[in-house]
PDB file of C-alpha atoms in Angstrom:
ATOM      1  CA  MET A 252       5.609 -33.262  37.433  1.00 48.00           C
ATOM      2  CA  SER A 253       3.268 -33.725  35.187  1.00 50.00           C
ATOM      3  CA  THR A 254       3.748 -32.422  31.279  1.00 61.00           C
ATOM      4  CA  LEU A 255       0.875 -30.948  29.549  1.00 49.00           C
ATOM      5  CA  PRO A 256       0.318 -32.889  25.988  1.00 58.00           C
ATOM      6  CA  PRO A 257       1.493 -30.437  22.864  1.00 62.00           C
ATOM      7  CA  ALA A 258      -0.419 -27.964  21.393  1.00 71.00           C
ATOM      8  CA  ILE A 259      -2.705 -28.668  18.259  1.00 84.00           C
ATOM      9  CA  ARG A 260      -1.284 -27.129  15.563  1.00 93.00           C
ATOM     10  CA  THR A 261      -4.005 -25.802  13.362  1.00 96.00           C
ATOM     11  CA  VAL A 262      -4.506 -24.252   9.752  1.00 97.00           C
ATOM     12  CA  VAL A 263      -7.129 -22.340   8.354  1.00 98.00           C
ATOM     13  CA  LEU A 264      -7.594 -23.342   5.111  1.00 98.00           C
ATOM     14  CA  VAL A 265      -9.080 -20.542   2.380  1.00 98.00           C
ATOM     15  CA  ASP A 266      -9.583 -22.002  -1.175  1.00 97.00           C
ATOM     16  CA  ASP A 267     -12.670 -21.539  -2.959  1.00 97.00           C
ATOM     17  CA  ASP A 268     -11.599 -24.481  -5.013  1.00 96.00           C
ATOM     18  CA  SER A 269     -13.561 -27.182  -3.380  1.00 97.00           C
ATOM     19  CA  ALA A 270     -11.707 -30.671  -5.167  1.00 96.00           C
ATOM     20  CA  LEU A 271      -8.509 -28.767  -4.091  1.00 94.00           C
ATOM     21  CA  ARG A 272      -9.876 -27.654  -0.469  1.00 96.00           C
ATOM     22  CA  LEU A 273     -10.931 -31.139   0.257  1.00 97.00           C
ATOM     23  CA  ALA A 274      -7.601 -32.335  -1.478  1.00 95.00           C
ATOM     24  CA  LEU A 275      -5.797 -29.919   0.943  1.00 96.00           C
ATOM     25  CA  THR A 276      -7.339 -30.547   4.148  1.00 97.00           C
ATOM     26  CA  PHE A 277      -6.862 -34.359   3.738  1.00 96.00           C
ATOM     27  CA  MET A 278      -3.338 -33.804   3.102  1.00 95.00           C
ATOM     28  CA  LEU A 279      -2.607 -31.687   5.812  1.00 96.00           C
ATOM     29  CA  GLU A 280      -4.921 -33.674   7.985  1.00 95.00           C
ATOM     30  CA  LEU A 281      -2.614 -36.647   7.150  1.00 94.00           C
ATOM     31  CA  ASP A 282       0.847 -34.463   8.448  1.00 93.00           C
ATOM     32  CA  GLY A 283      -1.144 -34.336  11.896  1.00 93.00           C
ATOM     33  CA  PHE A 284      -2.363 -30.872  11.506  1.00 96.00           C
ATOM     34  CA  ALA A 285      -6.039 -30.096  12.909  1.00 96.00           C
ATOM     35  CA  VAL A 286      -7.691 -28.094   9.684  1.00 97.00           C
ATOM     36  CA  THR A 287     -10.079 -25.543   9.692  1.00 97.00           C
ATOM     37  CA  ALA A 288     -11.352 -25.145   5.365  1.00 98.00           C
ATOM     38  CA  LEU A 289     -13.041 -22.285   4.373  1.00 98.00           C
ATOM     39  CA  GLU A 290     -14.078 -20.852   0.963  1.00 97.00           C
ATOM     40  CA  SER A 291     -13.447 -17.796   0.775  1.00 98.00           C
ATOM     41  CA  GLY A 292     -11.800 -14.534   2.149  1.00 97.00           C
ATOM     42  CA  GLU A 293     -14.847 -13.163   3.132  1.00 98.00           C
ATOM     43  CA  ALA A 294     -15.332 -16.095   4.976  1.00 98.00           C
ATOM     44  CA  LEU A 295     -12.377 -16.006   6.911  1.00 98.00           C
ATOM     45  CA  LEU A 296     -12.655 -12.851   8.394  1.00 97.00           C
ATOM     46  CA  GLN A 297     -16.436 -13.633   9.467  1.00 97.00           C
ATOM     47  CA  ALA A 298     -14.726 -16.591  11.598  1.00 96.00           C
ATOM     48  CA  ALA A 299     -13.898 -17.243  14.733  1.00 94.00           C
ATOM     49  CA  LEU A 300      -9.986 -17.873  14.431  1.00 93.00           C
ATOM     50  CA  PRO A 301      -8.791 -20.604  16.786  1.00 92.00           C
ATOM     51  CA  PRO A 302      -6.272 -20.351  19.309  1.00 90.00           C
ATOM     52  CA  PRO A 303      -2.468 -20.751  18.846  1.00 91.00           C
ATOM     53  CA  PRO A 304      -0.240 -22.266  17.398  1.00 94.00           C
ATOM     54  CA  VAL A 305      -2.471 -21.680  14.199  1.00 96.00           C
ATOM     55  CA  CYS A 306      -0.809 -20.960  10.219  1.00 98.00           C
ATOM     56  CA  LEU A 307      -3.347 -19.036   7.744  1.00 98.00           C
ATOM     57  CA  VAL A 308      -3.150 -20.645   4.379  1.00 98.00           C
ATOM     58  CA  LEU A 309      -4.335 -18.675   1.621  1.00 98.00           C
ATOM     59  CA  ASP A 310      -5.200 -18.996  -2.024  1.00 97.00           C
ATOM     60  CA  GLN A 311      -4.518 -15.206  -3.520  1.00 97.00           C
ATOM     61  CA  ASN A 312      -6.643 -16.272  -6.557  1.00 95.00           C
ATOM     62  CA  LEU A 313      -9.848 -16.180  -4.876  1.00 96.00           C
ATOM     63  CA  THR A 314     -13.220 -14.892  -5.685  1.00 94.00           C
ATOM     64  CA  GLY A 315     -13.907 -11.978  -4.212  1.00 95.00           C
ATOM     65  CA  LEU A 316     -11.207 -10.759  -2.021  1.00 97.00           C
ATOM     66  CA  THR A 317      -7.988 -12.213  -2.440  1.00 97.00           C
ATOM     67  CA  GLY A 318      -5.538 -13.669  -0.255  1.00 98.00           C
ATOM     68  CA  LEU A 319      -3.852 -11.392  -0.061  1.00 98.00           C
ATOM     69  CA  GLU A 320      -6.473  -8.669   0.509  1.00 98.00           C
ATOM     70  CA  ALA A 321      -8.155 -10.973   3.362  1.00 98.00           C
ATOM     71  CA  LEU A 322      -4.839 -10.743   4.735  1.00 98.00           C
ATOM     72  CA  ALA A 323      -4.287  -7.365   5.244  1.00 98.00           C
ATOM     73  CA  VAL A 324      -7.611  -6.714   6.837  1.00 98.00           C
ATOM     74  CA  LEU A 325      -6.076  -9.523   9.333  1.00 97.00           C
ATOM     75  CA  ARG A 326      -3.049  -7.350   9.755  1.00 97.00           C
ATOM     76  CA  ALA A 327      -5.412  -4.320  10.080  1.00 97.00           C
ATOM     77  CA  ARG A 328      -7.501  -5.728  13.046  1.00 96.00           C
ATOM     78  CA  MET A 329      -3.493  -6.441  14.641  1.00 95.00           C
ATOM     79  CA  GLU A 330      -4.352 -10.389  14.050  1.00 94.00           C
ATOM     80  CA  HIS A 331      -0.246 -11.756  13.268  1.00 93.00           C
ATOM     81  CA  LEU A 332      -0.772 -15.085  12.536  1.00 95.00           C
ATOM     82  CA  PRO A 333       1.491 -17.042  10.540  1.00 97.00           C
ATOM     83  CA  ALA A 334       0.425 -16.834   6.508  1.00 98.00           C
ATOM     84  CA  VAL A 335       1.122 -19.117   3.880  1.00 98.00           C
ATOM     85  CA  LEU A 336       0.251 -17.606   0.221  1.00 98.00           C
ATOM     86  CA  ILE A 337      -0.479 -20.348  -2.344  1.00 97.00           C
ATOM     87  CA  THR A 338      -0.529 -19.121  -6.055  1.00 96.00           C
ATOM     88  CA  SER A 339       0.933 -19.838  -9.520  1.00 94.00           C
ATOM     89  CA  HIS A 340       3.736 -17.929 -10.997  1.00 92.00           C
ATOM     90  CA  PRO A 341       3.309 -14.867  -8.546  1.00 95.00           C
ATOM     91  CA  ARG A 342       4.372 -11.343 -10.180  1.00 95.00           C
ATOM     92  CA  THR A 343       6.872  -9.185  -8.015  1.00 97.00           C
ATOM     93  CA  SER A 344       3.677  -6.852  -6.989  1.00 96.00           C
ATOM     94  CA  THR A 345       2.313  -9.999  -4.987  1.00 97.00           C
ATOM     95  CA  ARG A 346       5.665 -11.144  -3.859  1.00 97.00           C
ATOM     96  CA  GLU A 347       6.630  -7.762  -2.340  1.00 98.00           C
ATOM     97  CA  THR A 348       2.946  -7.050  -0.687  1.00 97.00           C
ATOM     98  CA  ALA A 349       3.527 -11.151   0.531  1.00 98.00           C
ATOM     99  CA  ALA A 350       6.544 -10.019   2.090  1.00 97.00           C
ATOM    100  CA  ALA A 351       4.969  -6.575   3.519  1.00 97.00           C
ATOM    101  CA  LEU A 352       2.349  -8.655   5.248  1.00 97.00           C
ATOM    102  CA  GLY A 353       5.172 -11.440   6.290  1.00 97.00           C
ATOM    103  CA  ALA A 354       3.350 -13.732   4.201  1.00 98.00           C
ATOM    104  CA  VAL A 355       5.431 -16.886   2.548  1.00 97.00           C
ATOM    105  CA  ILE A 356       5.107 -17.762  -0.970  1.00 97.00           C
ATOM    106  CA  VAL A 357       4.391 -22.068  -1.512  1.00 97.00           C
ATOM    107  CA  GLU A 358       3.879 -21.907  -5.859  1.00 95.00           C
ATOM    108  CA  LYS A 359       1.402 -24.228  -7.125  1.00 90.00           C
ATOM    109  CA  PRO A 360       1.778 -26.874  -8.219  1.00 87.00           C
ATOM    110  CA  LEU A 361       2.017 -27.690  -4.732  1.00 84.00           C
ATOM    111  CA  MET A 362       5.034 -30.692  -5.086  1.00 80.00           C
ATOM    112  CA  GLY A 363       5.800 -33.297  -1.954  1.00 80.00           C
ATOM    113  CA  GLU A 364       6.020 -31.578   1.394  1.00 90.00           C
ATOM    114  CA  SER A 365       6.504 -27.860   0.309  1.00 93.00           C
ATOM    115  CA  LEU A 366       3.147 -26.564   1.217  1.00 95.00           C
ATOM    116  CA  SER A 367       3.691 -28.747   5.136  1.00 95.00           C
ATOM    117  CA  ALA A 368       7.083 -27.635   5.382  1.00 95.00           C
ATOM    118  CA  ALA A 369       6.067 -23.880   4.902  1.00 96.00           C
ATOM    119  CA  ILE A 370       3.577 -23.941   7.449  1.00 96.00           C
ATOM    120  CA  ASN A 371       5.954 -26.160  10.141  1.00 95.00           C
ATOM    121  CA  ALA A 372       8.494 -23.537   9.793  1.00 95.00           C
ATOM    122  CA  ALA A 373       5.917 -20.563  10.010  1.00 95.00           C
ATOM    123  CA  LEU A 374       4.759 -21.791  13.204  1.00 94.00           C
ATOM    124  CA  SER A 375       8.208 -22.404  14.878  1.00 90.00           C
TER     125      SER A 375
END
């Protein structure tokens, strides 16, 4: 009886702050995720998405398309990957839009294991 190795859990991280993008990539890789890091919502929309299991992690306050705007385009394309939105002090309208698009919000500053826990929950 052969057993297949577990699927690699992948995170597609979209953040326009290069220092934060590098730090989050490092942290998520330490937590066992494969990470594809992108600098904009536009880059996300042009990228070939990795095979499941994959979770999107989007900064809301991106230059150009916001995280939720990029996610709305993906949803319109029938891409229903789990998504986590990272932002500081989300407004009620941001919370409502995130919920409508099926995204979980993790508030900055990202403390402890909050981001990894949200990703693991989204992938389960």
